[in-house]
Short mmCIF file of C-alpha atoms and ligand atoms in Angstrom, two decimals:
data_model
loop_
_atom_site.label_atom_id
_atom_site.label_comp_id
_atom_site.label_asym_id
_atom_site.label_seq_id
_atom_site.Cartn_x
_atom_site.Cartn_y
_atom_site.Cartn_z
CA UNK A 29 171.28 113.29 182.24
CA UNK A 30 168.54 111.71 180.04
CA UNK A 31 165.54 111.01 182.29
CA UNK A 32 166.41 112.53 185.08
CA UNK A 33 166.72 115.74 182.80
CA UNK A 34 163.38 115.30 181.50
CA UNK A 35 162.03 115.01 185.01
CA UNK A 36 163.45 118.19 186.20
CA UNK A 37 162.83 119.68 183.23
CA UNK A 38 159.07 118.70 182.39
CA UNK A 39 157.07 116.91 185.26
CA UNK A 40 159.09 118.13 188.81
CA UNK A 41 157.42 121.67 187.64
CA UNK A 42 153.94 120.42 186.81
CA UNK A 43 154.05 118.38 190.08
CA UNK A 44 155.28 120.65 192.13
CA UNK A 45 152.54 122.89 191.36
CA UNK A 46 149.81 119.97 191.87
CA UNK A 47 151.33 120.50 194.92
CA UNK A 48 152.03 116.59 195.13
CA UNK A 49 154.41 114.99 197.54
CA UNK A 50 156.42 113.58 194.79
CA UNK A 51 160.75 114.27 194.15
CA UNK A 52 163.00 113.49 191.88
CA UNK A 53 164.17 110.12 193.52
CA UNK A 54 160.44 109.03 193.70
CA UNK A 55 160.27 109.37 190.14
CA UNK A 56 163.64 107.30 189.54
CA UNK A 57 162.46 104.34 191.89
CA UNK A 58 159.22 104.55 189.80
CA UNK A 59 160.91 103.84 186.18
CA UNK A 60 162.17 100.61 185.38
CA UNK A 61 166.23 100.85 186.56
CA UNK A 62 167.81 99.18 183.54
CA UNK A 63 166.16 102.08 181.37
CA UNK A 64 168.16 104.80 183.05
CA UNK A 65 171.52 104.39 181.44
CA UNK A 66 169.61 104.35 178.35
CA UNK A 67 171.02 107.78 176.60
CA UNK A 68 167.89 108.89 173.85
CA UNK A 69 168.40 109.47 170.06
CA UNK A 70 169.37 112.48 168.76
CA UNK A 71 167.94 113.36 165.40
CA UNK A 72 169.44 115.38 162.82
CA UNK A 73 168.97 119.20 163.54
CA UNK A 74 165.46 119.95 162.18
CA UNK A 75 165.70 122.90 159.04
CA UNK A 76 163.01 125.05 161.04
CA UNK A 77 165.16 124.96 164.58
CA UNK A 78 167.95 126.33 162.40
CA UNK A 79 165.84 128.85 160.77
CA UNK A 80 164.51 130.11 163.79
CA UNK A 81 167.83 129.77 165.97
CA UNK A 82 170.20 132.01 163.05
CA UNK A 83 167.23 133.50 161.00
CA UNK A 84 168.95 131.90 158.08
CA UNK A 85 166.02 131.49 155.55
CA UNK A 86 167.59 129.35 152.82
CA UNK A 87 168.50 126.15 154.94
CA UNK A 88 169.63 122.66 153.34
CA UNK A 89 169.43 119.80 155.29
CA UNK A 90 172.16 116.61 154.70
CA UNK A 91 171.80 115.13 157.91
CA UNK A 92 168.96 112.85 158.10
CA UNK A 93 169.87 110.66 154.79
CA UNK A 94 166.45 111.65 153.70
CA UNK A 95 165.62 111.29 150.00
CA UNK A 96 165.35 115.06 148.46
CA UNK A 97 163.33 114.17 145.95
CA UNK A 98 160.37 113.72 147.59
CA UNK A 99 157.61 110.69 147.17
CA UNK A 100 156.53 110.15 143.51
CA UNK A 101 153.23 112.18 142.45
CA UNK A 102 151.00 109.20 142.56
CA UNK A 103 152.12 108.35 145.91
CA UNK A 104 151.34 112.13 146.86
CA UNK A 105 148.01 111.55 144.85
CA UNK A 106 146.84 108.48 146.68
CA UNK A 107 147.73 109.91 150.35
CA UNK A 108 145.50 112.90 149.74
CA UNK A 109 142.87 110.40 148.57
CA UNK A 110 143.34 108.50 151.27
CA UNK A 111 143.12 111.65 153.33
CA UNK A 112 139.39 111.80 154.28
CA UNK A 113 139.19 108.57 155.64
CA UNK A 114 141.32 108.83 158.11
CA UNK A 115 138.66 108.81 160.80
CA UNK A 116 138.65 105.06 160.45
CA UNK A 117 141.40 102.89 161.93
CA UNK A 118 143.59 101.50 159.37
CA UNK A 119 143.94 97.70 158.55
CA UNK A 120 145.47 96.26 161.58
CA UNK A 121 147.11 93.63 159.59
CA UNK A 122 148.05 95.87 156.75
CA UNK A 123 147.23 92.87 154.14
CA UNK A 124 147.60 94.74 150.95
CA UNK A 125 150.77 96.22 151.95
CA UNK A 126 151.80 92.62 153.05
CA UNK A 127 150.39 90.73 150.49
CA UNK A 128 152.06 93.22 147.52
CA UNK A 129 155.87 93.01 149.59
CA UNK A 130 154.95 88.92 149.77
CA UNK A 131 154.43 88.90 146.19
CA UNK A 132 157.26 90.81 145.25
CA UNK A 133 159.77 89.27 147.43
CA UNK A 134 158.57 85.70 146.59
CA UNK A 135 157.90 84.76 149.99
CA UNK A 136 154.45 84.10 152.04
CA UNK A 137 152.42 86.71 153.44
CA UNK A 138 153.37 85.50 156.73
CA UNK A 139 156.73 86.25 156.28
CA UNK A 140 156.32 89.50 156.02
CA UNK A 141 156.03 92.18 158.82
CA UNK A 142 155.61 95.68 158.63
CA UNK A 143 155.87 98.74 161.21
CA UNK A 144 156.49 102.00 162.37
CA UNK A 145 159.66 102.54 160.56
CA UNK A 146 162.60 99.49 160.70
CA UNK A 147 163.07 101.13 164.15
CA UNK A 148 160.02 99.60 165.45
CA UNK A 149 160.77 96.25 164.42
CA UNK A 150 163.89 96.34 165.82
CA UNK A 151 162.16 97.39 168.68
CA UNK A 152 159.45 94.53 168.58
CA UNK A 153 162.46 91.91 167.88
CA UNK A 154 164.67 92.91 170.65
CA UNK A 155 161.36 93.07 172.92
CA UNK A 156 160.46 89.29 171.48
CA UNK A 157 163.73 87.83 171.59
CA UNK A 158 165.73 88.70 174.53
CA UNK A 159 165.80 89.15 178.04
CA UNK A 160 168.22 89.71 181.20
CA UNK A 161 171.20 87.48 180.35
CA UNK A 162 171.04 87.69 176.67
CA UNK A 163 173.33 89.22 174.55
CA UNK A 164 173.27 91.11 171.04
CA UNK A 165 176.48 91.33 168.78
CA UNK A 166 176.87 94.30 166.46
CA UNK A 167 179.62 96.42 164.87
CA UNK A 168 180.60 99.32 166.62
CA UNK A 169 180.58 102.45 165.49
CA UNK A 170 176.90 100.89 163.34
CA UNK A 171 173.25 102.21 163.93
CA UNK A 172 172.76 103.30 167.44
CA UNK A 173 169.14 102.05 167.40
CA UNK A 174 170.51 98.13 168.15
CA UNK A 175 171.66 99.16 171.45
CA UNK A 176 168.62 101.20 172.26
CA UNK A 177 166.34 98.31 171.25
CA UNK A 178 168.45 96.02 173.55
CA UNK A 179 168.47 98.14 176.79
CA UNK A 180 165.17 98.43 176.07
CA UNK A 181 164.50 94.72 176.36
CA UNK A 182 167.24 94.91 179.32
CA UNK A 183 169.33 92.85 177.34
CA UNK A 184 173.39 92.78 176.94
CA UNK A 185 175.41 93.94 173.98
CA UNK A 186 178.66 92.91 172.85
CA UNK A 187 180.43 95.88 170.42
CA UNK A 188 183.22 94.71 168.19
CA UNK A 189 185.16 97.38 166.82
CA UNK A 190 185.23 98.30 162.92
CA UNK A 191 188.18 96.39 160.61
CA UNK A 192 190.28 99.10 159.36
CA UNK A 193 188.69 102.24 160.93
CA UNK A 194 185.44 101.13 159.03
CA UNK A 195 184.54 97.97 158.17
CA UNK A 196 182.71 94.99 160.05
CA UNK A 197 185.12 92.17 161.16
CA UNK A 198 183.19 89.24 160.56
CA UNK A 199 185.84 87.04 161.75
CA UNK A 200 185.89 89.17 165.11
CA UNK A 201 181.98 89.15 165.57
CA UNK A 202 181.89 85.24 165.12
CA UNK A 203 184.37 85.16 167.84
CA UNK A 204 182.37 86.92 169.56
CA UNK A 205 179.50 84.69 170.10
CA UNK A 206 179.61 82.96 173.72
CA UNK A 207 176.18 81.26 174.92
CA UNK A 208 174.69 84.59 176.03
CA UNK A 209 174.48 85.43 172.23
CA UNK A 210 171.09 85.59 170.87
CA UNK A 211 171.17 87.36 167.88
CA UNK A 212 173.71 89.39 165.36
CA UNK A 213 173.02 92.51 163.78
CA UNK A 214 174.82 93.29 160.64
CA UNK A 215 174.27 96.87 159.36
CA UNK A 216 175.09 96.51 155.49
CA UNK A 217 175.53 99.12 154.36
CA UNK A 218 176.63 100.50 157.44
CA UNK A 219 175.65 103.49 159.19
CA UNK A 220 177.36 106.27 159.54
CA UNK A 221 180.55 104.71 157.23
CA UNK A 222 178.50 103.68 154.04
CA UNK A 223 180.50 100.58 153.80
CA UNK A 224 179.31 96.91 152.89
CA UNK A 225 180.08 93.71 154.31
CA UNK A 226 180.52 91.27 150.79
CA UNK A 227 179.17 88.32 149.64
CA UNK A 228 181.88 86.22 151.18
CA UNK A 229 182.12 87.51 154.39
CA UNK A 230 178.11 87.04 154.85
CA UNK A 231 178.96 83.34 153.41
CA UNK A 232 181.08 82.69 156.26
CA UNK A 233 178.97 84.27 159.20
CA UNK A 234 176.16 81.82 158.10
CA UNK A 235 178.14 79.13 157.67
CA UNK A 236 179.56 79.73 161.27
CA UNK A 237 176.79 80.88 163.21
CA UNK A 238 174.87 78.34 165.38
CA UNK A 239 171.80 77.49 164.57
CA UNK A 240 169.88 79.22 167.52
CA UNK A 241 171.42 82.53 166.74
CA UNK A 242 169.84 84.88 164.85
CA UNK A 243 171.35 87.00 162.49
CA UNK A 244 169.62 90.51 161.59
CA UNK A 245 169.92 91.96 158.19
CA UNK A 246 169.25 95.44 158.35
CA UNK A 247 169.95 96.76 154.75
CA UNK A 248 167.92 100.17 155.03
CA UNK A 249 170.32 101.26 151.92
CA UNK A 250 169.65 98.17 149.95
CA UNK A 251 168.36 100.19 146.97
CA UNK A 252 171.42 102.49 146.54
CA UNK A 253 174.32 99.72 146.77
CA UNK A 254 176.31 99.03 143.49
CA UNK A 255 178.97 97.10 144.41
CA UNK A 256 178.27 93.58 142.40
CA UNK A 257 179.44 91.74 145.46
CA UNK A 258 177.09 92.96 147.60
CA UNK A 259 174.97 89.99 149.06
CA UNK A 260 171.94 88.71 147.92
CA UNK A 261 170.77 87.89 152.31
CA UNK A 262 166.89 87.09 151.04
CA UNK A 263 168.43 84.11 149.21
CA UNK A 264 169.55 82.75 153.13
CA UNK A 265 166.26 83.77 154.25
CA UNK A 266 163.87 81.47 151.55
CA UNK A 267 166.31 78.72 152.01
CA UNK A 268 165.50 78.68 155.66
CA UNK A 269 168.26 79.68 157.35
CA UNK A 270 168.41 81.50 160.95
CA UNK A 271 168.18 85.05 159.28
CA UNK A 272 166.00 87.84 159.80
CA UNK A 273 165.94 91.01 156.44
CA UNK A 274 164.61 94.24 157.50
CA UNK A 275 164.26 96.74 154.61
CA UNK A 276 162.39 100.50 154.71
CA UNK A 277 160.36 102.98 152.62
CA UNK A 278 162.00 105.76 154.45
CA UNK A 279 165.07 106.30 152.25
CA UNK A 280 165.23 105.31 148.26
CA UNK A 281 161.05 105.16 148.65
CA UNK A 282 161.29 108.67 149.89
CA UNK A 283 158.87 108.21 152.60
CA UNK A 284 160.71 108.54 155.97
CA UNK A 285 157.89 110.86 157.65
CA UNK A 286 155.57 108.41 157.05
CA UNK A 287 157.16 105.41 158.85
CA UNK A 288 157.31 102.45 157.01
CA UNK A 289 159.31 99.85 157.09
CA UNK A 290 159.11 96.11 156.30
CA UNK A 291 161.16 92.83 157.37
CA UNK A 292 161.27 89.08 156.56
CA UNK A 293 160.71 86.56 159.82
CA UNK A 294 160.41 82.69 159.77
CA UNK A 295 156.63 81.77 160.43
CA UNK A 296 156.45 81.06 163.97
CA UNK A 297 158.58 84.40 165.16
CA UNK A 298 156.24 86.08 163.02
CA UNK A 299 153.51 85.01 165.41
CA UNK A 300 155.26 86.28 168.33
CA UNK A 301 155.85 89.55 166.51
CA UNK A 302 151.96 90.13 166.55
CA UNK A 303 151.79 89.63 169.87
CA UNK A 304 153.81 92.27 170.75
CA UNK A 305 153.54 94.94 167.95
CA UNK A 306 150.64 97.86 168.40
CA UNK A 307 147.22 96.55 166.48
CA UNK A 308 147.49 99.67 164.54
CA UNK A 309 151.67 100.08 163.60
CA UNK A 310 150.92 101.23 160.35
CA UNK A 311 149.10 103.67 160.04
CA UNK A 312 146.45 104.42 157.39
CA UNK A 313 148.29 107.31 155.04
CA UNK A 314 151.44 105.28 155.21
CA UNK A 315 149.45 101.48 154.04
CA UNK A 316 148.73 103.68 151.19
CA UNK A 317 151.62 105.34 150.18
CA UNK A 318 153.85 102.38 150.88
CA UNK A 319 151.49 100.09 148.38
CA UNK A 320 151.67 102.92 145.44
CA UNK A 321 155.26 103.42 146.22
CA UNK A 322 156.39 99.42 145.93
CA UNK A 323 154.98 100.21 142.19
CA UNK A 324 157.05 102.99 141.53
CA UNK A 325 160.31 100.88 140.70
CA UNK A 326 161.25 103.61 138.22
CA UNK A 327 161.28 105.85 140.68
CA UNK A 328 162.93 104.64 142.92
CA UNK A 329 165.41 103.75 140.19
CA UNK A 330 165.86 107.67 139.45
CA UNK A 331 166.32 108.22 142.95
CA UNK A 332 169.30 105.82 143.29
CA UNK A 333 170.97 107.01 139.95
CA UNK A 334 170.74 110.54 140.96
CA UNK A 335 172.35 109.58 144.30
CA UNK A 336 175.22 108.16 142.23
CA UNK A 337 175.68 110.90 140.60
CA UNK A 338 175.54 113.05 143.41
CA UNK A 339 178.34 111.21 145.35
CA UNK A 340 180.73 111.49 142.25
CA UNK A 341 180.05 115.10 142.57
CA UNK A 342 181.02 115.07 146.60
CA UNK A 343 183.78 112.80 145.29
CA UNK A 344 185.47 114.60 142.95
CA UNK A 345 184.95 118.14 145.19
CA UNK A 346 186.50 116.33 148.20
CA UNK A 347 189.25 115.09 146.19
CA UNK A 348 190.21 118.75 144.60
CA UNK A 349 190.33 119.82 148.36
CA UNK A 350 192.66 116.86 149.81
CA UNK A 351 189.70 116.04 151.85
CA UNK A 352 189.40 112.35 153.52
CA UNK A 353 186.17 110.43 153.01
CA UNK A 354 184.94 106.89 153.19
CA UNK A 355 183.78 105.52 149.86
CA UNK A 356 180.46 105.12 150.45
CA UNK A 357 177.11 102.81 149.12
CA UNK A 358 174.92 104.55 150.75
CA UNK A 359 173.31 107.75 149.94
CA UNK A 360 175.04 109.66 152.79
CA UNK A 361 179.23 109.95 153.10
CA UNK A 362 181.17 109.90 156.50
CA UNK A 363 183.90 112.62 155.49
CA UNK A 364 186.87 113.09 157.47
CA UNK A 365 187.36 116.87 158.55
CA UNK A 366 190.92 116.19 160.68
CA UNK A 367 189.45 118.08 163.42
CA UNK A 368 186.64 118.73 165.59
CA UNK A 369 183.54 117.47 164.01
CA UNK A 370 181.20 119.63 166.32
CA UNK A 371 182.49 123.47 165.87
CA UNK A 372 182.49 122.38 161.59
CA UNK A 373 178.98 121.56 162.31
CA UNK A 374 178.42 124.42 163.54
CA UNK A 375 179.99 126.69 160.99
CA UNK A 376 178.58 124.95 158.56
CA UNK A 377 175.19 125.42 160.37
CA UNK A 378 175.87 129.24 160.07
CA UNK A 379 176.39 129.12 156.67
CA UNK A 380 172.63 127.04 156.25
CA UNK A 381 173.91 123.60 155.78
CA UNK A 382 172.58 120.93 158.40
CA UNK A 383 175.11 118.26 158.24
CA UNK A 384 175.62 115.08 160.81
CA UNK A 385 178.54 115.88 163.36
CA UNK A 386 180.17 112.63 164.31
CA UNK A 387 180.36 113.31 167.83
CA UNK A 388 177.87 111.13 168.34
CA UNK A 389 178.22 108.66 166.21
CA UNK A 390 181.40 107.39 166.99
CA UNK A 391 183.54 109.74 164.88
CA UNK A 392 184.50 112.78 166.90
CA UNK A 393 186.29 114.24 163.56
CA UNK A 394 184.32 113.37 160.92
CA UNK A 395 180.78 114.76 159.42
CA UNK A 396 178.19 112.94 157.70
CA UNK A 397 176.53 113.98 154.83
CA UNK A 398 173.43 113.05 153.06
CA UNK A 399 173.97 113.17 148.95
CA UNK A 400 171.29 115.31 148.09
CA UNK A 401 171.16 117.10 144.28
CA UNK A 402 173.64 118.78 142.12
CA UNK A 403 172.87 122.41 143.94
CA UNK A 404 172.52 121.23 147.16
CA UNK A 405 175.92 119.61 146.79
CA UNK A 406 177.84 122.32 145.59
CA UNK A 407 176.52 124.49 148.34
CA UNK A 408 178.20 122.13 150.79
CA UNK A 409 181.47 121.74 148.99
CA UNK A 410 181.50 125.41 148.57
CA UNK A 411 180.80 125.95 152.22
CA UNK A 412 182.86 122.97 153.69
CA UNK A 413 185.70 124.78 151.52
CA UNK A 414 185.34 128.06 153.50
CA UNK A 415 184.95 126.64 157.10
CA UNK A 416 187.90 124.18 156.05
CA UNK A 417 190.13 126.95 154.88
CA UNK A 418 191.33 124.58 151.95
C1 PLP B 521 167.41 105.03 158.54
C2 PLP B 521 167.84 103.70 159.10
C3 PLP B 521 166.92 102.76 159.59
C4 PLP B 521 165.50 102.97 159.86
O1 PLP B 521 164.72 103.62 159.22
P1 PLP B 521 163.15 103.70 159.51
O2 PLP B 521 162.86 105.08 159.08
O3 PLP B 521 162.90 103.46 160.96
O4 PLP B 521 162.57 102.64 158.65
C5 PLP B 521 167.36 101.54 160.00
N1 PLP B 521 168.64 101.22 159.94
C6 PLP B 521 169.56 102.09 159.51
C7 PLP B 521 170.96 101.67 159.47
C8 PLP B 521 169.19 103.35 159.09
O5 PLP B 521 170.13 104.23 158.72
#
């Protein structure tokens, strides 16, 4: 499938009628072979396709570990200020935005890069860093985008299973590391199981790991965690250390449509990040919002405390059903249904819930489920109760 799908499917039809000598195969020698096997991202079901597809009006969607409540006012305020200027390009360098995360983080301002979402600098890094031979290490099942980016770059990845069902094995992934290895990416918390790797464990990968291996922090949760032994990875990254911290305003910021995310590089890889980012990565709404939103700490802390709340709710619902789930510190929850993941989707898609069916994410009977607020929660117990039959 994947590209050849999209050929037959979108350009064999407009080509044909051009009446152009072109086929299928043409088309396949044309793209770049090692991007073939490459199988896209699926996104969480979008509420509209639902509302269209079942004509189910009142839709709720817990699948995209979006943050329900929205971007503070004053971020809302400033983007429509911002609005009518947006016939100018934006700051190619983003220097507020990059100056106020510099400030805040303690670091310089060329330590700091921003983009199109963490998924662009992952993008950007993989692109940077590796080539054909190298290797990536990562946890697997973690964040699909880390392969993506990889195959992208036509690069090799090394998958080491989860500890325990659902944990990273630390010891495992340092065992893993051959000459090939380039870089490690550690997922904490980890998506789609919520879990952390500790303190300890991150103690021990950078006490292990070479020096011209790079390990990649992507803590996209950050906000939310609670656990007091969760690691402190900026600490590594202003003593020097081979370490890379990407961070986003897409979940506890509330600004995922947008598309901002931010990351910590040494210096000189910062320099080759510029080289191969877009002059323009950040656009000029989301410069904006992302420099009102840094400001909005008590926001942000509402957010996360609501979240809390919101998973004791899932928690204790769960629990009065005998349902299996993976304490999570995140704001989503990888819950174990015992069955088919794809036809409780599906019911549960009937009944106007949009969850994450882990099919696809490497748990073919579990669901994951964004923590969203008190009602939106209950509908989804209520309705995972009835599809369940518990
Ligand atoms: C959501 C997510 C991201 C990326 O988010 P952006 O919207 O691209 O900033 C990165 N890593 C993980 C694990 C995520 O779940």
């Amino acid at each position: 499938m994947g590209l050849s799908f999209l050929v037959v499917k979108y350009l064999r039809p407009t080509l044909f009628k051009a009446g152009k000598g072109f086929s299928i195969l043409d088309i396949e020698k044309l793209a770049n072979e090692h991007l073939l096997p490459i199988k896209p991202y699926i996104p969480g079901k979008p509420v509209e396709e639902v509302q269209r597809e079942l004509g189910i009006d009142d839709v709720v969607k817990m699948a995209s570990n979006e943050n329900i409540f929205g971007p503070s006012p004053k971020v809302v305020e400033a983007i429509c200020k911002a609005a009518s200027a947006v016939n100018f390009y934006p700051d190619g360098g983003s220097y507020y935005l990059r100056t106020a995360i510099a400030e805040k983080f303690g670091v310089k301002f060329e330590n700091v890069m921003v983009g199109s979402g963490v998924d662009e600098l992952l993008r950007i890094l993989c692109v940077s860093v590796l080539g054909p031979g190298d290797e990536i290490i990562f946890a697997d099942p973690s964040f699909v985008m880390y392969g993506i980016s990889a195959m992208v770059a036509n690069a090799g990845m090394v998958k080491v299973p989860l500890r325990d069902g659902y944990y990273h094995d630390i010891p495992a992934m340092i065992d893993s590391i051959t000459d090939r290895t380039k870089m490690i990416f550690v997922c904490n918390p980890n998506n789609p199981t919520g879990t952390i790797v500790k303190k300890d464990e991150i103690d021990l990968l950078m006490e292990k790991v070479p020096e011209n291996v790079l390990v990649v922090m992507d803590e996209a949760y950050y906000e939310y965690v609670q656990d007091p032994d969760y690691p402190q990875t900026m600490e590594y990254f202003k003593q020097g250390k081979n370490i890379v911290v990407f961070r986003t305003f897409s979940k506890a910021y509330g600004l995922a449509g947008l598309r901002v995310g931010y990351g910590f590089v040494e210096e000189k890889l910062g320099e080759v990040f510029h080289r191969v980012r877009n002059p323009f990565n950040v656009n000029l709404l989301a410069q904006t919002a992302a420099l009102v939103a840094l400001e909005e700490q008590e926001n942000v802390r509402r957010v996360v405390d609501s979240t809390v709340a919101g998973k004791e709710q899932i928690y204790a619902g769960l629990d009065a059903m005998g349902i299996r789930y993976v304490p999570t510190e995140a704001n989503f929850i990888l819950i174990d249904c015992e069955t088919e993941s794809v036809p409780v989707f599906e019911a549960l898609l009937r009944k106007g819930v949009i969850v994450r069916p882990g099919q696809f994410l490497g748990f073919p009977t579990c669901i994951r489920v964004s923590i969203c607020l008190e009602k939106e929660n209950e509908r989804f117990l209520v309705a995972l109760k009835e599809v369940l039959g518990k």
